[in-house]
mmCIF file of C-alpha atoms in Angstrom:
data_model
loop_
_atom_site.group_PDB
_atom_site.id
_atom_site.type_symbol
_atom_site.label_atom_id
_atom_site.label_comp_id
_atom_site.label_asym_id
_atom_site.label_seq_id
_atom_site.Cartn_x
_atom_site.Cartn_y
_atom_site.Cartn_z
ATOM 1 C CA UNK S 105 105.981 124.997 62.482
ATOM 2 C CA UNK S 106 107.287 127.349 65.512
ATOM 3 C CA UNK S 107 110.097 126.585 67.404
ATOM 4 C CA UNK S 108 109.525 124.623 70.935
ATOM 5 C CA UNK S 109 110.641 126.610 73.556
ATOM 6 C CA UNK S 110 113.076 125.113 75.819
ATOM 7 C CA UNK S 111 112.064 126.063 78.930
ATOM 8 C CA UNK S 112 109.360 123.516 78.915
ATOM 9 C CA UNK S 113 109.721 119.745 78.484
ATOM 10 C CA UNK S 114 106.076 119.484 76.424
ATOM 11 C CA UNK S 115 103.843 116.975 77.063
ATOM 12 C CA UNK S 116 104.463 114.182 78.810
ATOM 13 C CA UNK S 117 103.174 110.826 77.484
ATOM 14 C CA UNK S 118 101.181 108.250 79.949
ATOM 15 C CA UNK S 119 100.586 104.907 79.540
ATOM 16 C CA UNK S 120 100.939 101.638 80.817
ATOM 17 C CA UNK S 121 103.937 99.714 79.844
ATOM 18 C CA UNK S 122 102.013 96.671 78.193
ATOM 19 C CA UNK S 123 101.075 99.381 75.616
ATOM 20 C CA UNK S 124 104.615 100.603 75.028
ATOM 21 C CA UNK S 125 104.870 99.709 71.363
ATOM 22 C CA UNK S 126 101.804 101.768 70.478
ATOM 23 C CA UNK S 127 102.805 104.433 72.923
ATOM 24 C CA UNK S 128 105.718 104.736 71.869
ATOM 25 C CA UNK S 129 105.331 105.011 67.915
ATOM 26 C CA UNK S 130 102.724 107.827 68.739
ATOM 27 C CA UNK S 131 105.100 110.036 70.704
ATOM 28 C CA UNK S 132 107.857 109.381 68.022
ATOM 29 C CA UNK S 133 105.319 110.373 64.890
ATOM 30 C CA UNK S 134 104.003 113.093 67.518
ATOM 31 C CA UNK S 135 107.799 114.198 67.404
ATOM 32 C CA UNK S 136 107.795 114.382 63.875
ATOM 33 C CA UNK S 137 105.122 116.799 64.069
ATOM 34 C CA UNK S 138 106.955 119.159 66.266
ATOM 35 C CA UNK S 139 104.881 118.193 69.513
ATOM 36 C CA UNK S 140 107.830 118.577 72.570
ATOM 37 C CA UNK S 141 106.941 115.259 73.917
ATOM 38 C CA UNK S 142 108.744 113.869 76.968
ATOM 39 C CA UNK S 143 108.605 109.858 77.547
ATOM 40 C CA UNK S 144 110.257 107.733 80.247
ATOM 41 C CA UNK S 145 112.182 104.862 77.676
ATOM 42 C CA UNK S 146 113.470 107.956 75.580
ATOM 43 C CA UNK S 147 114.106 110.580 77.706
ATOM 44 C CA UNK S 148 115.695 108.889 81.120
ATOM 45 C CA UNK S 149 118.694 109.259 81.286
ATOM 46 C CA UNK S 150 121.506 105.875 82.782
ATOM 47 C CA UNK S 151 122.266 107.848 86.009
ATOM 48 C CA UNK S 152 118.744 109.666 86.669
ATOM 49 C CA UNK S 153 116.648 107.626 89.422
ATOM 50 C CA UNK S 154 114.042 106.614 87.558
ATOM 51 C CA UNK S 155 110.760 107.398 89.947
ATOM 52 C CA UNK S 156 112.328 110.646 90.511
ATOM 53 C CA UNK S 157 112.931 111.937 86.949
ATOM 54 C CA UNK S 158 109.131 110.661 86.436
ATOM 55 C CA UNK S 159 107.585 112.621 89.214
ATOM 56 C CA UNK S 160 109.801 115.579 88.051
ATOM 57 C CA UNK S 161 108.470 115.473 84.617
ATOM 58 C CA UNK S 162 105.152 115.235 85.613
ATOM 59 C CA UNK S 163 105.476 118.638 87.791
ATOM 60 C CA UNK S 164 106.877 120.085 85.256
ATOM 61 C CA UNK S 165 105.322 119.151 82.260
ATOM 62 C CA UNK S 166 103.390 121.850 79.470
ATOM 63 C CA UNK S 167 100.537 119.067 79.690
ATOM 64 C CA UNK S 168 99.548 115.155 79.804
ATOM 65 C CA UNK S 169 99.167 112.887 76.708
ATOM 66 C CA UNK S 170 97.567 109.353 78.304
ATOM 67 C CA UNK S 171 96.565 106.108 76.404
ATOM 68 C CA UNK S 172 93.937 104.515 77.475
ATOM 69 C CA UNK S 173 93.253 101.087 77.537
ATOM 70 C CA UNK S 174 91.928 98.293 80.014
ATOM 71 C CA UNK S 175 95.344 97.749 81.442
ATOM 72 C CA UNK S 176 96.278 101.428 81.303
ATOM 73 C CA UNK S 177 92.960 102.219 83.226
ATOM 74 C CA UNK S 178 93.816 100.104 85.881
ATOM 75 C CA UNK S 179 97.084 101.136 86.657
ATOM 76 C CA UNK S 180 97.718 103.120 89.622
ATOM 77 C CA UNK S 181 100.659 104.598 88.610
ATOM 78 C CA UNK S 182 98.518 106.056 85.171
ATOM 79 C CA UNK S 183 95.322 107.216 87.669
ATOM 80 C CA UNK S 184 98.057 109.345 89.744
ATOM 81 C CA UNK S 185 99.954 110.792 86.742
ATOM 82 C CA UNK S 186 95.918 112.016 85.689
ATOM 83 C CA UNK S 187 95.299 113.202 88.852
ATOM 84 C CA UNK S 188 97.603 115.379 89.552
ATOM 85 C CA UNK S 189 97.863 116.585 86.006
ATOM 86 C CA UNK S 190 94.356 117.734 86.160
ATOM 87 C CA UNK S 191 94.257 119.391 89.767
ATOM 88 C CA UNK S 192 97.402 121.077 88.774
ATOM 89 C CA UNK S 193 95.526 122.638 86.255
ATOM 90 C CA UNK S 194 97.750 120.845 83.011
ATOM 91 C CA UNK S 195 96.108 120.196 79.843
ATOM 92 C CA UNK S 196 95.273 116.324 79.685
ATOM 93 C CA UNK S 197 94.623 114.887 76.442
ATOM 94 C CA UNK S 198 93.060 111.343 76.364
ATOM 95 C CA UNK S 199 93.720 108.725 73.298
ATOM 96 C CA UNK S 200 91.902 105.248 73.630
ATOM 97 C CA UNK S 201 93.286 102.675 71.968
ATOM 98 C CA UNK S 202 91.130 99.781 73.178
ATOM 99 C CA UNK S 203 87.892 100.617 74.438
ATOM 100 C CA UNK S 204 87.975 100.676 77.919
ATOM 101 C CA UNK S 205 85.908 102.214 81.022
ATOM 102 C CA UNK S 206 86.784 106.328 81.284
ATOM 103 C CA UNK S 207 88.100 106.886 84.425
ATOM 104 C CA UNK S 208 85.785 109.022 86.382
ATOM 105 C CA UNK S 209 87.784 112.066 85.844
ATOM 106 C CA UNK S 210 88.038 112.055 82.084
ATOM 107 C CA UNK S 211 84.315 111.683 81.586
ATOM 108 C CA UNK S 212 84.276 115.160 80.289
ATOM 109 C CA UNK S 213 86.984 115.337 78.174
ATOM 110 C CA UNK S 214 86.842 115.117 74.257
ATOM 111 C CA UNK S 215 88.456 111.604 73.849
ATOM 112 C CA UNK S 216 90.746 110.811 70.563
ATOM 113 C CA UNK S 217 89.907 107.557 69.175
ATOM 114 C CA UNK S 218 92.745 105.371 67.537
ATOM 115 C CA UNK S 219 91.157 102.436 67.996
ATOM 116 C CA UNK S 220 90.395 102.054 64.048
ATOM 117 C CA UNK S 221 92.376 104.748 61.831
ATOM 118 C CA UNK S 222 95.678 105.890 63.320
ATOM 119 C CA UNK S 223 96.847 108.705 60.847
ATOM 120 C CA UNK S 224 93.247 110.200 61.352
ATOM 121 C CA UNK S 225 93.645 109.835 65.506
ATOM 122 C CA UNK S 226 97.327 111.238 64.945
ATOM 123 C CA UNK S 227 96.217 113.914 62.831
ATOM 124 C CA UNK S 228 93.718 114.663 65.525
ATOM 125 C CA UNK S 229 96.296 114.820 68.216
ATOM 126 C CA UNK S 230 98.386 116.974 66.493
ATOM 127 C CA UNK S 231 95.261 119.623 65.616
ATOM 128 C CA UNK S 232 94.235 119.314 69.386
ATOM 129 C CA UNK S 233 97.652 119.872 70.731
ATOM 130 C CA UNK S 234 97.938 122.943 68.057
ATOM 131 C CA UNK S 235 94.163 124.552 69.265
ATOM 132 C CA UNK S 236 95.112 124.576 72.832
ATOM 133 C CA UNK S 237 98.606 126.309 73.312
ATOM 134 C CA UNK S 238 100.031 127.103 69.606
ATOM 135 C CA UNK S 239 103.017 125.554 69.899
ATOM 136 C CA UNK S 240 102.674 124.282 66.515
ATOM 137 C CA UNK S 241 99.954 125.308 63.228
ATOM 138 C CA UNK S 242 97.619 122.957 63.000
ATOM 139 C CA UNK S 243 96.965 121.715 59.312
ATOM 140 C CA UNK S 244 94.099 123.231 57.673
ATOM 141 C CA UNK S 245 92.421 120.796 55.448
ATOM 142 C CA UNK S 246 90.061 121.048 52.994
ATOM 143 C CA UNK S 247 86.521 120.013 54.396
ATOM 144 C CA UNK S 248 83.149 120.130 52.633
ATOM 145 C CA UNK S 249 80.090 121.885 53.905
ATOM 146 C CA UNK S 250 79.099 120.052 56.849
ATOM 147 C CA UNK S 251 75.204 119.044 56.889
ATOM 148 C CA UNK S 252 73.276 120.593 59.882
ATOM 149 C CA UNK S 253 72.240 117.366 61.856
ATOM 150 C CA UNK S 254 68.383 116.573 62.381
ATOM 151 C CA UNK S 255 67.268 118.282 65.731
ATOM 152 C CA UNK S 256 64.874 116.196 66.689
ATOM 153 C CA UNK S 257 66.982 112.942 66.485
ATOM 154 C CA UNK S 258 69.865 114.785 68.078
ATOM 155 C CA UNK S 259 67.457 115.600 71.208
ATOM 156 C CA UNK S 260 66.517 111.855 70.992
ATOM 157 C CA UNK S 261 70.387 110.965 71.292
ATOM 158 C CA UNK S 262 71.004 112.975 74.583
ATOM 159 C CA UNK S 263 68.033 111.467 75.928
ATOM 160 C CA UNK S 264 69.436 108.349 76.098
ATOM 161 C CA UNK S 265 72.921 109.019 76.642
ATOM 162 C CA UNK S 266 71.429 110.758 79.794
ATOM 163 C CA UNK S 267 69.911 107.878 80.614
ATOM 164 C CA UNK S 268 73.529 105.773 80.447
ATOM 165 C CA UNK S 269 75.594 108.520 81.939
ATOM 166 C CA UNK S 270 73.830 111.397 83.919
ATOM 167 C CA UNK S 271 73.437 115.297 83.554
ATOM 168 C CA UNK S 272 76.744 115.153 81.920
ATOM 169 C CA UNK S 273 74.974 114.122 78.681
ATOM 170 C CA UNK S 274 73.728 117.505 78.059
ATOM 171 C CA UNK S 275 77.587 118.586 77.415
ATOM 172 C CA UNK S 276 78.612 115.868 76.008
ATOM 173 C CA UNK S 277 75.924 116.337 73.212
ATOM 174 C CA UNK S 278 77.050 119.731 72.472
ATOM 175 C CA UNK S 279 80.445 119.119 72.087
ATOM 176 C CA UNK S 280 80.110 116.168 69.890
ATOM 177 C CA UNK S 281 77.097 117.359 67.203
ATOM 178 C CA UNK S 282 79.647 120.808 66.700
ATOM 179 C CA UNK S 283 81.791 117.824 65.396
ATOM 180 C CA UNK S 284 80.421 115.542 63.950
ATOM 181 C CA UNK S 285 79.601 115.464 60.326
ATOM 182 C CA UNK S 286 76.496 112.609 60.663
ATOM 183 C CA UNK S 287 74.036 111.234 63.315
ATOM 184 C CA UNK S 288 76.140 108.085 62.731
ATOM 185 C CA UNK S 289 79.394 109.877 63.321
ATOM 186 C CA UNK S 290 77.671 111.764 66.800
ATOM 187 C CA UNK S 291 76.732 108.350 68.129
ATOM 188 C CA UNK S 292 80.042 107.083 67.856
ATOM 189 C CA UNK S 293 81.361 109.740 69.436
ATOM 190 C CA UNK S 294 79.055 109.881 72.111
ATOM 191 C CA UNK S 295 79.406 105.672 72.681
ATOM 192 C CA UNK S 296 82.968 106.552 73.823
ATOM 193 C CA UNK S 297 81.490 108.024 77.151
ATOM 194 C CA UNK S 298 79.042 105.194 77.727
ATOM 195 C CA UNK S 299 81.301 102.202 80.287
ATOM 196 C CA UNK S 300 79.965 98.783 79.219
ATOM 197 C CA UNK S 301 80.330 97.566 76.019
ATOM 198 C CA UNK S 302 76.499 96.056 75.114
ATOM 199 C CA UNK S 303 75.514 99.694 75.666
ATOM 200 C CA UNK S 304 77.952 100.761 73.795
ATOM 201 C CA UNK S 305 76.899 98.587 70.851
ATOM 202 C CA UNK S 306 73.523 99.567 71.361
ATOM 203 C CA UNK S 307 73.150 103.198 71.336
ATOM 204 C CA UNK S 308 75.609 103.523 68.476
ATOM 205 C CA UNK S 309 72.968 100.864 66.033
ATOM 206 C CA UNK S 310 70.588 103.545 67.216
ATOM 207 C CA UNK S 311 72.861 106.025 65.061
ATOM 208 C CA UNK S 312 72.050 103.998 61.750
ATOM 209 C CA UNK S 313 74.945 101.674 62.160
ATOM 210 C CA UNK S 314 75.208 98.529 60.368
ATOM 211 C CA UNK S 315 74.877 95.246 62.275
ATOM 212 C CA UNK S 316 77.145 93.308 62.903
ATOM 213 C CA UNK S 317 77.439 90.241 61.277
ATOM 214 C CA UNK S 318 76.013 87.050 62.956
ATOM 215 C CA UNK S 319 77.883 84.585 64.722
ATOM 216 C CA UNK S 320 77.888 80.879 62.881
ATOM 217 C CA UNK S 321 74.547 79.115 63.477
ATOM 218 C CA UNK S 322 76.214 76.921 66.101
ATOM 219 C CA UNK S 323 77.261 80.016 68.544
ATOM 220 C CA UNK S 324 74.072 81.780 67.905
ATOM 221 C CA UNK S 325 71.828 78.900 68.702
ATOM 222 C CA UNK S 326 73.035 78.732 72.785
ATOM 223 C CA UNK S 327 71.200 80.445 74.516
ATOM 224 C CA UNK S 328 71.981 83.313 77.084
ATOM 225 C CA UNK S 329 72.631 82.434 80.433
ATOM 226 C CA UNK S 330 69.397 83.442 82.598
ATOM 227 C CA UNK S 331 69.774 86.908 84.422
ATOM 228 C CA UNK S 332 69.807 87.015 87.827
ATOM 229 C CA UNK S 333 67.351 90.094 89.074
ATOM 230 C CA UNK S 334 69.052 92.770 91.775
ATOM 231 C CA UNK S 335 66.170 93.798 94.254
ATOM 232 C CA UNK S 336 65.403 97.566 94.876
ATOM 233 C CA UNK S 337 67.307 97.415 98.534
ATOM 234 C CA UNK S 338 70.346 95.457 97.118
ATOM 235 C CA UNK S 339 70.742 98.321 94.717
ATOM 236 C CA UNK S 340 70.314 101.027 97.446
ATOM 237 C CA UNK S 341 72.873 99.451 100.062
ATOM 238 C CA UNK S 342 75.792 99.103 96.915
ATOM 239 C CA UNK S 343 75.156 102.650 96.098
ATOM 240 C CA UNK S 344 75.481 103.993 99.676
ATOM 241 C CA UNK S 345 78.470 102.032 99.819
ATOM 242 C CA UNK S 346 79.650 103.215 96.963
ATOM 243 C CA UNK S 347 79.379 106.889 97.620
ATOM 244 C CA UNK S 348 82.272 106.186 100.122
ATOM 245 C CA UNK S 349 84.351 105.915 97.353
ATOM 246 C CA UNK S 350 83.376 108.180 94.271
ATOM 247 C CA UNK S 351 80.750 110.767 95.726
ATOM 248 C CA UNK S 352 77.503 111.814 94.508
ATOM 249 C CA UNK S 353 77.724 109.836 91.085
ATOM 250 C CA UNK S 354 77.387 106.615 93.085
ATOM 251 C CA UNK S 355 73.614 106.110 92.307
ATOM 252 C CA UNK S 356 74.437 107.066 88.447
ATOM 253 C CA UNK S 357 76.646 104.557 88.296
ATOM 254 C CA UNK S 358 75.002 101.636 89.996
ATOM 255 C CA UNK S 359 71.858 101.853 88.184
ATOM 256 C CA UNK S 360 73.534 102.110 84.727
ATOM 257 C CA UNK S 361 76.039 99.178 85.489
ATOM 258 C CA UNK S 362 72.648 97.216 86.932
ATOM 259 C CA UNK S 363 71.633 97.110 83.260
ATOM 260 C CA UNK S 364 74.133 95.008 81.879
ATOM 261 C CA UNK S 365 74.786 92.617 85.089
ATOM 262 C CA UNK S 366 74.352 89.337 84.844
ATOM 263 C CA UNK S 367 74.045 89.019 88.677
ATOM 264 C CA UNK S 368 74.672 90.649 91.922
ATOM 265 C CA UNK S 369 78.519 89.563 91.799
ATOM 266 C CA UNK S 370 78.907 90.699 88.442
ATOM 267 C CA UNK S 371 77.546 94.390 89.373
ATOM 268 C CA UNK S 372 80.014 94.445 92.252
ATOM 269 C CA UNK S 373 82.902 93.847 89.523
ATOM 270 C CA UNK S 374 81.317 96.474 87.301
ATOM 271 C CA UNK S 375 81.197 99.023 89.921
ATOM 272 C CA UNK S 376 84.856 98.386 91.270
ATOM 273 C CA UNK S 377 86.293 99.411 88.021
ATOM 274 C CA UNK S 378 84.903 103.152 88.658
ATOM 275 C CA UNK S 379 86.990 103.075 91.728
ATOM 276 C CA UNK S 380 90.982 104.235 90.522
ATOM 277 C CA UNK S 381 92.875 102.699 94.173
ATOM 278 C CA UNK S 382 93.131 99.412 93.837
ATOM 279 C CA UNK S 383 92.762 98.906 97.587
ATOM 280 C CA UNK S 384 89.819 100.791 98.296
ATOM 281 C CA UNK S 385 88.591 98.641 94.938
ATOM 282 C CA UNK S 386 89.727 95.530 97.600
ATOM 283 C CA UNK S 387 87.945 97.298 100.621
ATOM 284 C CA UNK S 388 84.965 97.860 98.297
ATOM 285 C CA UNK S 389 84.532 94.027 97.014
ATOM 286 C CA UNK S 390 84.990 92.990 100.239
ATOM 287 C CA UNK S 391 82.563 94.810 102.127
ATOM 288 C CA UNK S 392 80.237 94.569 99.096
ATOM 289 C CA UNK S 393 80.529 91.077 99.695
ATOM 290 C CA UNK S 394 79.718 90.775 103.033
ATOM 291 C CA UNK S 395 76.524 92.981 102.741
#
């Protein structure tokens, strides 16, 4: 592996401190590796301030490492370490370790997944790092000849994806089917782009996915609790309200979250995850509210 230059502190690792123990054994292993990673608990010094050395760090960082997870996705601190990452031009590198909702500004980033196999998510941290400065080589395995994937079924898959997330399917399709080795594999990879869970669930079985196995008899014999329907001019006022707060994808948004709300309350906490300042999320349920 090549030396690390010292001019450069590496990446620096985000992540919300209720997933320190993970984050922390991945920027360790990641050490091991010879990725220059820079983390707060390891790297901090007694006497440094510590809001200071973090913003410092962050300016001058190679490039951003950030776990995601539902409490690292609603952390303010986390959404401002991403956002200035990415309009300073760094390299960002997402790894989910609980499935989550993307924040708006990852959507189009190829997203590590450790929420099953670590070594394999690690390994594909350390091959991502490698392909996009060469600070390190990244391992060349031994692969077999990858099967072409079926056309027709992969033209099905954006269809729906773009009817969960947008124009942004188109890319995400591409990216994904150069990887994967399977329809099975692309719709997984795909699902990680796609916000609520049921849909999640969905469009992966429509991959070739296995069920999952059924509840016990007494669980699966309740029944659902009725869904409330969300007229035409409820869903327009939300989504001009919404606009306010994340632009032109408003309308995307509201009519894929619409899908899987249970009621006109329950779309309104949908939609405020989208929004990364938790007091424009405030402003937004309240106003919501009062409409």
């Amino acid at each position: 592996m090549a030396e690390q230059p010292s001019s450069e502190i590496g990446y620096f690792l985000s992540y919300s401190r209720a997933d320190e123990k993970f984050a922390l054994r991945l920027a360790r292993d990641l050490r091991a590796r010879g990725v220059a990673m820079w983390v707060d608990q390891l790297d901090i010094r007694p006497s440094e301030h510590w809001d200071r050395a973090i913003e410092r760090a962050v300016r001058d960082c190679r490039g951003l490492v950030v776990i995601l997870s539902p409490r690292s996705v609603a952390s303010d601190n986390v959404a401002d370490e991403i956002s200035y990452a990415i309009d300073s031009g760094k390299s960002v590198l997402p790894v989910m370790i609980e499935r989550c909702t993307l924040p708006l500004r990852l959507t189009r980033m190829q997203v590590v997944d450790a929420t099953g196999d670590y070594d394999r998510a690690l390994e594909q941290c350390v091959g991502e790092l490698a392909r996009r400065d060469g600070i390190i080589a990244a391992p060349k395995l031994e692969e077999p000849p990858r099967a072409a994937l079926d056309a027709n079924q992969v033209a099905a898959a954006r269809q729906r994806l773009t009817e969960l997330v947008g124009p942004i399917a188109n890319r995400l399709v591409d990216k994904a089917a150069a990887r994967a080795d399977s329809m099975q594999d692309l719709h997984e990879m795909l699902a990680q782009h796609i916000p609520g869970a049921a849909e999640r669930e969905r469009f992966v079985a429509q991959g070739g996915a296995k069920p999952r196995e059924k509840a016990p008899a007494a669980a699966a014999q309740r029944e659902p609790a009725p869904r409330a329907e969300i007229g035409p001019a409820e869903l327009d006022s939300i989504s001009a309200l919404m606009t306010r707060y994340v632009g032109p994808v408003a309308p995307v948004l509201v009519k894929r979250e619409s899908r899987s709300s249970a009621s006109l309350n329950d779309l309104r906490e949908q939609l405020a995850s989208h929004i990364p300042d938790q007091r424009d999320r405030a402003e937004f349920l309240r106003e919501a509210e009062a409409r």
